[in-house]
Amino acid sequence: MRRTAAAALTGGLLLTVSPIAAPAQAAAPPIPSISAKGGFLVDQATGAAVYGKANTTRRQMASTTKVATAITVLTTPGVDLNRKVTIKQEYRDYVVREGASTADLRTGDKLTVRQLLSALMLPSGCDAAYALADTFGTGTTTAARTASFIGKMNAKAKQLSMVNSSFDSFDGISAAGNNFTTPQDLAKLARHAFSSPVLREVVGATTYLAPATTSTGGTRTYTWYNTNKLLGSYQGAVGIKTGTGTAAGPCLVFAATRGSKTYTGVVLNGTDRYNDAAKLLDFGFGSSTAKTMKLRSLPKGAQRD
């Protein structure tokens, strides 16, 4: 008689256990060992947990916060992706002051919301995050609007039952350290966000060219490179977002599709985040791609995150 079961392993590791094998069946693949302090992998279609490490341990998430920024914009009722947003000097001042990653948005340029989403997710532009929060928040001042937008991000987290997560930032830069999540919570957010066709299109691009109207009526074309090196390196990789911070360490929210199967995952504070992600995806797909993966290089001068 064949049976199925689920097991909870020590150290917070959760996975689905394969059916008890008959003598002729191949053994289940070994559980991967990863550098990250926390990790999670889910089946995108069903939400079933495939792998977990320190699932409910709260950690800083750096710029993976921008997944919440993007989906909060995209799920705004009546959102117009072609709406033009004028770049303010304070967005540029902010990234200089914080030493933050930037899309190098120029004061007075007009970009669409769709373009700003690419500026947010590919070069991890904190200036783009500021512009989107200022545009989609409510209030009479920039501070009020950005605070309002962060409130919407937290409402999104509550809606998704992200019980161990909190946002105090629209981009992951957190002075108070109250911008945190868990691998399990961030995987919930990633799975929800990746259900958006627009977000999938945005995060799946390795390069994006954005023609913008300048303050003098001319045209400036921005070129942004995706900081996610898993794209173009791991077979089937389709997203999603990098993040790096002093407290957070290197983080990655990732997804890959092969055939009809898509897995979405998270690694938090991993010294070898891309190989970690590849190992987890291999575990899901039953492959060994990670052993031969060579990472895509970013052009000189491109943002790193």
PDB file of C-alpha atoms in Angstrom:
ATOM      1  CA  MET A   1       0.000   0.000   0.000  1.00  0.00           C
ATOM      2  CA  ARG A   2       1.366   3.491  -0.914  1.00  0.00           C
ATOM      3  CA  ARG A   3       0.965   6.378   1.496  1.00  0.00           C
ATOM      4  CA  THR A   4       1.817  10.091   1.532  1.00  0.00           C
ATOM      5  CA  ALA A   5       2.933  12.081   4.528  1.00  0.00           C
ATOM      6  CA  ALA A   6       4.259  15.486   5.587  1.00  0.00           C
ATOM      7  CA  ALA A   7       7.138  15.926   7.975  1.00  0.00           C
ATOM      8  CA  ALA A   8       8.384  18.788  10.147  1.00  0.00           C
ATOM      9  CA  LEU A   9      12.134  18.601  10.638  1.00  0.00           C
ATOM     10  CA  THR A  10      14.119  20.230  13.423  1.00  0.00           C
ATOM     11  CA  GLY A  11      15.502  23.721  12.927  1.00  0.00           C
ATOM     12  CA  GLY A  12      12.287  24.975  11.351  1.00  0.00           C
ATOM     13  CA  LEU A  13      12.680  22.922   8.149  1.00  0.00           C
ATOM     14  CA  LEU A  14       9.376  22.073   6.525  1.00  0.00           C
ATOM     15  CA  LEU A  15       8.981  20.053   3.368  1.00  0.00           C
ATOM     16  CA  THR A  16       6.615  17.745   1.611  1.00  0.00           C
ATOM     17  CA  VAL A  17       7.763  14.149   1.920  1.00  0.00           C
ATOM     18  CA  SER A  18       7.479  12.027  -1.207  1.00  0.00           C
ATOM     19  CA  PRO A  19       5.312   8.921  -1.207  1.00  0.00           C
ATOM     20  CA  ILE A  20       7.010   5.942   0.441  1.00  0.00           C
ATOM     21  CA  ALA A  21       9.028   4.467  -2.369  1.00  0.00           C
ATOM     22  CA  ALA A  22       8.590   0.963  -3.628  1.00  0.00           C
ATOM     23  CA  PRO A  23      11.879  -0.950  -3.848  1.00  0.00           C
ATOM     24  CA  ALA A  24      12.290  -0.152  -7.564  1.00  0.00           C
ATOM     25  CA  GLN A  25      11.790   3.614  -7.183  1.00  0.00           C
ATOM     26  CA  ALA A  26      14.643   6.100  -7.098  1.00  0.00           C
ATOM     27  CA  ALA A  27      15.472   7.700  -3.749  1.00  0.00           C
ATOM     28  CA  ALA A  28      14.209  11.211  -3.054  1.00  0.00           C
ATOM     29  CA  PRO A  29      16.751  13.985  -3.764  1.00  0.00           C
ATOM     30  CA  PRO A  30      18.773  15.059  -0.734  1.00  0.00           C
ATOM     31  CA  ILE A  31      17.603  18.127   1.156  1.00  0.00           C
ATOM     32  CA  PRO A  32      19.851  21.000   0.057  1.00  0.00           C
ATOM     33  CA  SER A  33      22.211  22.799   2.402  1.00  0.00           C
ATOM     34  CA  ILE A  34      22.205  26.580   1.904  1.00  0.00           C
ATOM     35  CA  SER A  35      24.321  29.455   3.191  1.00  0.00           C
ATOM     36  CA  ALA A  36      21.288  31.627   3.960  1.00  0.00           C
ATOM     37  CA  LYS A  37      20.107  31.969   7.534  1.00  0.00           C
ATOM     38  CA  GLY A  38      16.535  31.642   6.311  1.00  0.00           C
ATOM     39  CA  GLY A  39      14.924  30.200   3.209  1.00  0.00           C
ATOM     40  CA  PHE A  40      11.636  29.012   1.781  1.00  0.00           C
ATOM     41  CA  LEU A  41      10.366  27.463  -1.455  1.00  0.00           C
ATOM     42  CA  VAL A  42       6.746  27.088  -2.549  1.00  0.00           C
ATOM     43  CA  ASP A  43       4.846  25.681  -5.479  1.00  0.00           C
ATOM     44  CA  GLN A  44       3.510  28.801  -7.207  1.00  0.00           C
ATOM     45  CA  ALA A  45       0.303  27.121  -8.367  1.00  0.00           C
ATOM     46  CA  THR A  46      -0.734  25.516  -5.086  1.00  0.00           C
ATOM     47  CA  GLY A  47       1.195  27.397  -2.404  1.00  0.00           C
ATOM     48  CA  ALA A  48       2.432  24.092  -1.007  1.00  0.00           C
ATOM     49  CA  ALA A  49       5.675  24.389   0.956  1.00  0.00           C
ATOM     50  CA  VAL A  50       8.531  22.438  -0.592  1.00  0.00           C
ATOM     51  CA  TYR A  51      11.437  23.579   1.599  1.00  0.00           C
ATOM     52  CA  GLY A  52      11.954  25.787   4.606  1.00  0.00           C
ATOM     53  CA  LYS A  53      14.710  26.918   6.952  1.00  0.00           C
ATOM     54  CA  ALA A  54      14.058  29.168   9.960  1.00  0.00           C
ATOM     55  CA  ASN A  55      10.634  29.779   8.413  1.00  0.00           C
ATOM     56  CA  THR A  56       9.232  32.091  11.052  1.00  0.00           C
ATOM     57  CA  THR A  57      12.391  33.841  12.222  1.00  0.00           C
ATOM     58  CA  ARG A  58      12.097  37.596  11.689  1.00  0.00           C
ATOM     59  CA  ARG A  59      14.849  39.223   9.646  1.00  0.00           C
ATOM     60  CA  GLN A  60      15.541  42.473   7.831  1.00  0.00           C
ATOM     61  CA  MET A  61      14.767  42.193   4.110  1.00  0.00           C
ATOM     62  CA  ALA A  62      16.539  45.194   2.495  1.00  0.00           C
ATOM     63  CA  SER A  63      15.347  45.954  -1.056  1.00  0.00           C
ATOM     64  CA  THR A  64      13.213  42.833  -1.361  1.00  0.00           C
ATOM     65  CA  THR A  65      10.795  45.271   0.319  1.00  0.00           C
ATOM     66  CA  LYS A  66      10.267  46.649  -3.184  1.00  0.00           C
ATOM     67  CA  VAL A  67       8.206  43.588  -4.089  1.00  0.00           C
ATOM     68  CA  ALA A  68       5.619  44.997  -1.672  1.00  0.00           C
ATOM     69  CA  THR A  69       6.066  48.484  -3.144  1.00  0.00           C
ATOM     70  CA  ALA A  70       5.401  47.189  -6.661  1.00  0.00           C
ATOM     71  CA  ILE A  71       2.375  45.042  -5.868  1.00  0.00           C
ATOM     72  CA  THR A  72       0.834  47.779  -3.722  1.00  0.00           C
ATOM     73  CA  VAL A  73       0.971  50.041  -6.780  1.00  0.00           C
ATOM     74  CA  LEU A  74      -0.291  47.351  -9.148  1.00  0.00           C
ATOM     75  CA  THR A  75      -3.286  46.447  -6.970  1.00  0.00           C
ATOM     76  CA  THR A  76      -4.371  50.078  -6.508  1.00  0.00           C
ATOM     77  CA  PRO A  77      -7.954  50.279  -7.818  1.00  0.00           C
ATOM     78  CA  GLY A  78      -8.006  51.856 -11.274  1.00  0.00           C
ATOM     79  CA  VAL A  79      -4.218  52.123 -11.516  1.00  0.00           C
ATOM     80  CA  ASP A  80      -3.130  53.768 -14.785  1.00  0.00           C
ATOM     81  CA  LEU A  81       0.246  52.407 -15.878  1.00  0.00           C
ATOM     82  CA  ASN A  82       0.536  55.169 -18.471  1.00  0.00           C
ATOM     83  CA  ARG A  83       0.138  57.952 -15.913  1.00  0.00           C
ATOM     84  CA  LYS A  84       3.054  60.374 -16.117  1.00  0.00           C
ATOM     85  CA  VAL A  85       4.996  61.173 -12.948  1.00  0.00           C
ATOM     86  CA  THR A  86       7.350  64.160 -12.730  1.00  0.00           C
ATOM     87  CA  ILE A  87      10.611  63.452 -10.925  1.00  0.00           C
ATOM     88  CA  LYS A  88      11.296  65.767  -7.994  1.00  0.00           C
ATOM     89  CA  GLN A  89      14.688  66.899  -6.785  1.00  0.00           C
ATOM     90  CA  GLU A  90      13.927  65.470  -3.342  1.00  0.00           C
ATOM     91  CA  TYR A  91      13.957  61.940  -4.812  1.00  0.00           C
ATOM     92  CA  ARG A  92      17.517  62.486  -6.022  1.00  0.00           C
ATOM     93  CA  ASP A  93      18.531  64.143  -2.765  1.00  0.00           C
ATOM     94  CA  TYR A  94      17.195  61.149  -0.862  1.00  0.00           C
ATOM     95  CA  VAL A  95      19.355  58.551  -2.624  1.00  0.00           C
ATOM     96  CA  VAL A  96      22.441  60.746  -2.247  1.00  0.00           C
ATOM     97  CA  ARG A  97      21.752  61.256   1.450  1.00  0.00           C
ATOM     98  CA  GLU A  98      21.158  57.542   2.066  1.00  0.00           C
ATOM     99  CA  GLY A  99      23.842  56.243  -0.287  1.00  0.00           C
ATOM    100  CA  ALA A 100      21.055  54.183  -1.825  1.00  0.00           C
ATOM    101  CA  SER A 101      20.762  52.250  -5.072  1.00  0.00           C
ATOM    102  CA  THR A 102      19.341  54.446  -7.806  1.00  0.00           C
ATOM    103  CA  ALA A 103      17.777  54.474 -11.259  1.00  0.00           C
ATOM    104  CA  ASP A 104      19.463  57.892 -11.689  1.00  0.00           C
ATOM    105  CA  LEU A 105      16.137  59.597 -12.345  1.00  0.00           C
ATOM    106  CA  ARG A 106      16.661  63.210 -13.404  1.00  0.00           C
ATOM    107  CA  THR A 107      14.760  66.122 -11.923  1.00  0.00           C
ATOM    108  CA  GLY A 108      11.912  67.313 -14.126  1.00  0.00           C
ATOM    109  CA  ASP A 109      11.784  64.189 -16.295  1.00  0.00           C
ATOM    110  CA  LYS A 110       8.364  62.635 -16.816  1.00  0.00           C
ATOM    111  CA  LEU A 111       8.112  58.846 -16.651  1.00  0.00           C
ATOM    112  CA  THR A 112       5.111  56.547 -16.708  1.00  0.00           C
ATOM    113  CA  VAL A 113       4.138  54.411 -13.747  1.00  0.00           C
ATOM    114  CA  ARG A 114       5.079  51.344 -15.834  1.00  0.00           C
ATOM    115  CA  GLN A 115       8.547  52.767 -16.429  1.00  0.00           C
ATOM    116  CA  LEU A 116       8.953  53.574 -12.746  1.00  0.00           C
ATOM    117  CA  LEU A 117       8.132  49.957 -11.870  1.00  0.00           C
ATOM    118  CA  SER A 118      11.065  48.866 -14.026  1.00  0.00           C
ATOM    119  CA  ALA A 119      13.231  51.559 -12.429  1.00  0.00           C
ATOM    120  CA  LEU A 120      12.180  50.160  -9.051  1.00  0.00           C
ATOM    121  CA  MET A 121      12.703  46.460  -9.723  1.00  0.00           C
ATOM    122  CA  LEU A 122      15.675  46.253 -12.119  1.00  0.00           C
ATOM    123  CA  PRO A 123      18.351  48.675 -10.827  1.00  0.00           C
ATOM    124  CA  SER A 124      16.558  48.698  -7.448  1.00  0.00           C
ATOM    125  CA  GLY A 125      15.974  52.435  -7.663  1.00  0.00           C
ATOM    126  CA  CYS A 126      15.160  53.953  -4.290  1.00  0.00           C
ATOM    127  CA  ASP A 127      14.402  57.166  -6.167  1.00  0.00           C
ATOM    128  CA  ALA A 128      11.737  55.262  -8.124  1.00  0.00           C
ATOM    129  CA  ALA A 129      10.353  53.828  -4.872  1.00  0.00           C
ATOM    130  CA  TYR A 130      10.109  57.342  -3.457  1.00  0.00           C
ATOM    131  CA  ALA A 131       8.348  58.587  -6.605  1.00  0.00           C
ATOM    132  CA  LEU A 132       5.800  55.756  -6.510  1.00  0.00           C
ATOM    133  CA  ALA A 133       5.107  56.150  -2.782  1.00  0.00           C
ATOM    134  CA  ASP A 134       4.672  59.908  -3.224  1.00  0.00           C
ATOM    135  CA  THR A 135       2.332  59.348  -6.174  1.00  0.00           C
ATOM    136  CA  PHE A 136       0.159  56.582  -4.732  1.00  0.00           C
ATOM    137  CA  GLY A 137      -0.036  57.726  -1.129  1.00  0.00           C
ATOM    138  CA  THR A 138      -2.604  60.283   0.045  1.00  0.00           C
ATOM    139  CA  GLY A 139      -2.046  63.528   1.901  1.00  0.00           C
ATOM    140  CA  THR A 140      -1.089  67.164   1.409  1.00  0.00           C
ATOM    141  CA  THR A 141       2.662  66.741   1.922  1.00  0.00           C
ATOM    142  CA  THR A 142       5.295  64.346   0.617  1.00  0.00           C
ATOM    143  CA  ALA A 143       5.840  63.002   4.141  1.00  0.00           C
ATOM    144  CA  ALA A 144       2.126  62.358   4.587  1.00  0.00           C
ATOM    145  CA  ARG A 145       1.819  60.648   1.211  1.00  0.00           C
ATOM    146  CA  THR A 146       4.799  58.354   1.738  1.00  0.00           C
ATOM    147  CA  ALA A 147       3.560  57.458   5.236  1.00  0.00           C
ATOM    148  CA  SER A 148       0.144  56.724   3.745  1.00  0.00           C
ATOM    149  CA  PHE A 149       1.707  54.471   1.116  1.00  0.00           C
ATOM    150  CA  ILE A 150       3.688  52.525   3.719  1.00  0.00           C
ATOM    151  CA  GLY A 151       0.374  52.057   5.527  1.00  0.00           C
ATOM    152  CA  LYS A 152      -1.012  50.510   2.339  1.00  0.00           C
ATOM    153  CA  MET A 153       1.987  48.161   2.192  1.00  0.00           C
ATOM    154  CA  ASN A 154       1.200  47.013   5.730  1.00  0.00           C
ATOM    155  CA  ALA A 155      -2.461  46.583   4.816  1.00  0.00           C
ATOM    156  CA  LYS A 156      -1.341  44.346   1.941  1.00  0.00           C
ATOM    157  CA  ALA A 157       0.765  42.302   4.368  1.00  0.00           C
ATOM    158  CA  LYS A 158      -2.225  41.900   6.687  1.00  0.00           C
ATOM    159  CA  GLN A 159      -4.413  40.864   3.762  1.00  0.00           C
ATOM    160  CA  LEU A 160      -1.891  38.119   2.936  1.00  0.00           C
ATOM    161  CA  SER A 161      -1.681  36.970   6.597  1.00  0.00           C
ATOM    162  CA  MET A 162       1.982  37.969   6.818  1.00  0.00           C
ATOM    163  CA  VAL A 163       1.767  37.821  10.608  1.00  0.00           C
ATOM    164  CA  ASN A 164       5.501  38.236  11.248  1.00  0.00           C
ATOM    165  CA  SER A 165       6.140  41.143   8.883  1.00  0.00           C
ATOM    166  CA  SER A 166       6.148  44.925   9.159  1.00  0.00           C
ATOM    167  CA  PHE A 167       7.089  47.749   6.799  1.00  0.00           C
ATOM    168  CA  ASP A 168       8.375  51.119   7.962  1.00  0.00           C
ATOM    169  CA  SER A 169       9.929  51.930   4.596  1.00  0.00           C
ATOM    170  CA  PHE A 170       8.925  52.101   0.941  1.00  0.00           C
ATOM    171  CA  ASP A 171      12.317  50.774  -0.233  1.00  0.00           C
ATOM    172  CA  GLY A 172      13.889  48.754   2.583  1.00  0.00           C
ATOM    173  CA  ILE A 173      15.989  51.531   4.115  1.00  0.00           C
ATOM    174  CA  SER A 174      14.948  51.407   7.753  1.00  0.00           C
ATOM    175  CA  ALA A 175      16.439  53.740  10.338  1.00  0.00           C
ATOM    176  CA  ALA A 176      14.522  52.141  13.205  1.00  0.00           C
ATOM    177  CA  GLY A 177      14.919  48.538  12.042  1.00  0.00           C
ATOM    178  CA  ASN A 178      11.183  47.957  12.003  1.00  0.00           C
ATOM    179  CA  ASN A 179      11.171  46.715   8.413  1.00  0.00           C
ATOM    180  CA  PHE A 180      11.211  42.951   8.758  1.00  0.00           C
ATOM    181  CA  THR A 181       9.739  39.708   7.505  1.00  0.00           C
ATOM    182  CA  THR A 182      10.247  35.951   7.629  1.00  0.00           C
ATOM    183  CA  PRO A 183      11.051  33.550   4.792  1.00  0.00           C
ATOM    184  CA  GLN A 184       7.541  32.152   4.967  1.00  0.00           C
ATOM    185  CA  ASP A 185       5.872  35.576   4.957  1.00  0.00           C
ATOM    186  CA  LEU A 186       8.025  36.925   2.134  1.00  0.00           C
ATOM    187  CA  ALA A 187       7.245  33.833   0.074  1.00  0.00           C
ATOM    188  CA  LYS A 188       3.523  34.590   0.534  1.00  0.00           C
ATOM    189  CA  LEU A 189       4.130  38.107  -0.760  1.00  0.00           C
ATOM    190  CA  ALA A 190       6.237  36.864  -3.669  1.00  0.00           C
ATOM    191  CA  ARG A 191       3.645  34.302  -4.706  1.00  0.00           C
ATOM    192  CA  HIS A 192       0.889  36.935  -4.597  1.00  0.00           C
ATOM    193  CA  ALA A 193       2.989  39.475  -6.504  1.00  0.00           C
ATOM    194  CA  PHE A 194       4.018  36.968  -9.138  1.00  0.00           C
ATOM    195  CA  SER A 195       0.390  36.339  -9.993  1.00  0.00           C
ATOM    196  CA  SER A 196       0.434  39.808 -11.638  1.00  0.00           C
ATOM    197  CA  PRO A 197       1.218  39.614 -15.393  1.00  0.00           C
ATOM    198  CA  VAL A 198       2.651  43.136 -15.309  1.00  0.00           C
ATOM    199  CA  LEU A 199       5.013  42.317 -12.463  1.00  0.00           C
ATOM    200  CA  ARG A 200       6.114  39.112 -14.210  1.00  0.00           C
ATOM    201  CA  GLU A 201       6.909  41.125 -17.322  1.00  0.00           C
ATOM    202  CA  VAL A 202       8.827  43.731 -15.326  1.00  0.00           C
ATOM    203  CA  VAL A 203      11.001  41.383 -13.265  1.00  0.00           C
ATOM    204  CA  GLY A 204      11.665  38.955 -16.109  1.00  0.00           C
ATOM    205  CA  ALA A 205      13.653  41.504 -18.143  1.00  0.00           C
ATOM    206  CA  THR A 206      17.440  41.615 -17.842  1.00  0.00           C
ATOM    207  CA  THR A 207      17.503  45.064 -19.500  1.00  0.00           C
ATOM    208  CA  TYR A 208      14.909  47.799 -19.950  1.00  0.00           C
ATOM    209  CA  LEU A 209      15.048  50.971 -22.056  1.00  0.00           C
ATOM    210  CA  ALA A 210      12.752  53.809 -20.992  1.00  0.00           C
ATOM    211  CA  PRO A 211      12.339  56.942 -23.151  1.00  0.00           C
ATOM    212  CA  ALA A 212      11.282  59.835 -20.913  1.00  0.00           C
ATOM    213  CA  THR A 213      10.251  63.425 -21.618  1.00  0.00           C
ATOM    214  CA  THR A 214      12.649  65.959 -20.116  1.00  0.00           C
ATOM    215  CA  SER A 215      11.685  69.247 -18.475  1.00  0.00           C
ATOM    216  CA  THR A 216      12.612  71.058 -21.716  1.00  0.00           C
ATOM    217  CA  GLY A 217      10.449  68.820 -23.896  1.00  0.00           C
ATOM    218  CA  GLY A 218      13.280  66.643 -25.174  1.00  0.00           C
ATOM    219  CA  THR A 219      13.709  62.895 -24.815  1.00  0.00           C
ATOM    220  CA  ARG A 220      16.069  61.072 -22.493  1.00  0.00           C
ATOM    221  CA  THR A 221      16.404  57.300 -22.729  1.00  0.00           C
ATOM    222  CA  TYR A 222      17.220  55.439 -19.530  1.00  0.00           C
ATOM    223  CA  THR A 223      18.864  52.009 -19.650  1.00  0.00           C
ATOM    224  CA  TRP A 224      18.429  49.816 -16.589  1.00  0.00           C
ATOM    225  CA  TYR A 225      20.009  46.419 -15.914  1.00  0.00           C
ATOM    226  CA  ASN A 226      18.435  43.839 -13.655  1.00  0.00           C
ATOM    227  CA  THR A 227      20.523  43.277 -10.521  1.00  0.00           C
ATOM    228  CA  ASN A 228      19.137  39.729 -10.254  1.00  0.00           C
ATOM    229  CA  LYS A 229      21.960  37.596 -11.694  1.00  0.00           C
ATOM    230  CA  LEU A 230      19.858  34.435 -11.509  1.00  0.00           C
ATOM    231  CA  LEU A 231      18.136  35.654 -14.687  1.00  0.00           C
ATOM    232  CA  GLY A 232      20.038  34.386 -17.695  1.00  0.00           C
ATOM    233  CA  SER A 233      22.040  32.037 -15.469  1.00  0.00           C
ATOM    234  CA  TYR A 234      19.611  29.456 -14.121  1.00  0.00           C
ATOM    235  CA  GLN A 235      17.489  27.629 -16.684  1.00  0.00           C
ATOM    236  CA  GLY A 236      13.917  28.890 -16.404  1.00  0.00           C
ATOM    237  CA  ALA A 237      14.595  31.780 -13.984  1.00  0.00           C
ATOM    238  CA  VAL A 238      11.905  34.455 -14.355  1.00  0.00           C
ATOM    239  CA  GLY A 239      12.398  36.855 -11.400  1.00  0.00           C
ATOM    240  CA  ILE A 240      12.081  38.429  -8.869  1.00  0.00           C
ATOM    241  CA  LYS A 241      14.166  40.828  -6.673  1.00  0.00           C
ATOM    242  CA  THR A 242      17.515  41.247  -4.962  1.00  0.00           C
ATOM    243  CA  GLY A 243      18.209  43.021  -1.690  1.00  0.00           C
ATOM    244  CA  THR A 244      21.346  43.777   0.297  1.00  0.00           C
ATOM    245  CA  GLY A 245      21.777  45.654   3.568  1.00  0.00           C
ATOM    246  CA  THR A 246      24.094  45.859   6.540  1.00  0.00           C
ATOM    247  CA  ALA A 247      21.576  44.234   8.865  1.00  0.00           C
ATOM    248  CA  ALA A 248      19.812  42.151   6.228  1.00  0.00           C
ATOM    249  CA  GLY A 249      22.830  40.727   4.441  1.00  0.00           C
ATOM    250  CA  PRO A 250      22.359  39.517   0.843  1.00  0.00           C
ATOM    251  CA  CYS A 251      18.747  38.523   0.122  1.00  0.00           C
ATOM    252  CA  LEU A 252      16.914  37.190  -2.911  1.00  0.00           C
ATOM    253  CA  VAL A 253      13.306  36.593  -3.871  1.00  0.00           C
ATOM    254  CA  PHE A 254      13.292  34.302  -6.898  1.00  0.00           C
ATOM    255  CA  ALA A 255      11.137  32.283  -9.252  1.00  0.00           C
ATOM    256  CA  ALA A 256      11.671  29.827 -12.079  1.00  0.00           C
ATOM    257  CA  THR A 257       9.433  28.026 -14.551  1.00  0.00           C
ATOM    258  CA  ARG A 258      10.070  24.779 -16.364  1.00  0.00           C
ATOM    259  CA  GLY A 259       7.251  23.340 -18.407  1.00  0.00           C
ATOM    260  CA  SER A 260       4.032  23.780 -16.464  1.00  0.00           C
ATOM    261  CA  LYS A 261       5.751  24.060 -13.100  1.00  0.00           C
ATOM    262  CA  THR A 262       6.764  27.290 -11.337  1.00  0.00           C
ATOM    263  CA  TYR A 263       8.467  27.572  -7.964  1.00  0.00           C
ATOM    264  CA  THR A 264       8.817  30.775  -5.971  1.00  0.00           C
ATOM    265  CA  GLY A 265      11.328  31.159  -3.178  1.00  0.00           C
ATOM    266  CA  VAL A 266      13.182  33.335  -0.711  1.00  0.00           C
ATOM    267  CA  VAL A 267      16.649  33.364   0.833  1.00  0.00           C
ATOM    268  CA  LEU A 268      17.462  35.849   3.576  1.00  0.00           C
ATOM    269  CA  ASN A 269      20.983  36.727   4.713  1.00  0.00           C
ATOM    270  CA  GLY A 270      22.805  34.310   2.427  1.00  0.00           C
ATOM    271  CA  THR A 271      26.480  34.695   1.563  1.00  0.00           C
ATOM    272  CA  ASP A 272      25.899  32.629  -1.597  1.00  0.00           C
ATOM    273  CA  ARG A 273      22.327  33.629  -2.395  1.00  0.00           C
ATOM    274  CA  TYR A 274      22.298  32.732  -6.112  1.00  0.00           C
ATOM    275  CA  ASN A 275      23.634  29.225  -5.561  1.00  0.00           C
ATOM    276  CA  ASP A 276      21.253  28.914  -2.618  1.00  0.00           C
ATOM    277  CA  ALA A 277      18.346  29.780  -4.905  1.00  0.00           C
ATOM    278  CA  ALA A 278      19.568  27.410  -7.617  1.00  0.00           C
ATOM    279  CA  LYS A 279      19.878  24.567  -5.097  1.00  0.00           C
ATOM    280  CA  LEU A 280      16.350  25.134  -3.830  1.00  0.00           C
ATOM    281  CA  LEU A 281      14.947  25.298  -7.345  1.00  0.00           C
ATOM    282  CA  ASP A 282      16.822  22.132  -8.282  1.00  0.00           C
ATOM    283  CA  PHE A 283      15.271  20.491  -5.237  1.00  0.00           C
ATOM    284  CA  GLY A 284      11.835  21.457  -6.531  1.00  0.00           C
ATOM    285  CA  PHE A 285      12.469  20.491 -10.148  1.00  0.00           C
ATOM    286  CA  GLY A 286      14.479  17.377  -9.315  1.00  0.00           C
ATOM    287  CA  SER A 287      17.463  18.612 -11.318  1.00  0.00           C
ATOM    288  CA  SER A 288      21.145  19.384 -10.730  1.00  0.00           C
ATOM    289  CA  THR A 289      21.537  22.645 -12.642  1.00  0.00           C
ATOM    290  CA  ALA A 290      23.165  24.500  -9.736  1.00  0.00           C
ATOM    291  CA  LYS A 291      26.353  22.466 -10.103  1.00  0.00           C
ATOM    292  CA  THR A 292      27.144  23.921 -13.531  1.00  0.00           C
ATOM    293  CA  MET A 293      25.458  27.354 -13.312  1.00  0.00           C
ATOM    294  CA  LYS A 294      27.579  30.328 -14.355  1.00  0.00           C
ATOM    295  CA  LEU A 295      26.285  33.696 -13.207  1.00  0.00           C
ATOM    296  CA  ARG A 296      25.458  36.428 -15.679  1.00  0.00           C
ATOM    297  CA  SER A 297      27.765  39.434 -15.377  1.00  0.00           C
ATOM    298  CA  LEU A 298      26.442  42.961 -14.982  1.00  0.00           C
ATOM    299  CA  PRO A 299      27.865  45.707 -17.230  1.00  0.00           C
ATOM    300  CA  LYS A 300      30.393  48.107 -15.774  1.00  0.00           C
ATOM    301  CA  GLY A 301      28.615  50.934 -13.986  1.00  0.00           C
ATOM    302  CA  ALA A 302      25.371  48.985 -13.499  1.00  0.00           C
ATOM    303  CA  GLN A 303      23.758  49.085 -10.082  1.00  0.00           C
ATOM    304  CA  ARG A 304      24.523  46.251  -7.676  1.00  0.00           C
ATOM    305  CA  ASP A 305      22.116  45.181  -4.953  1.00  0.00           C
TER     306      ASP A 305
END
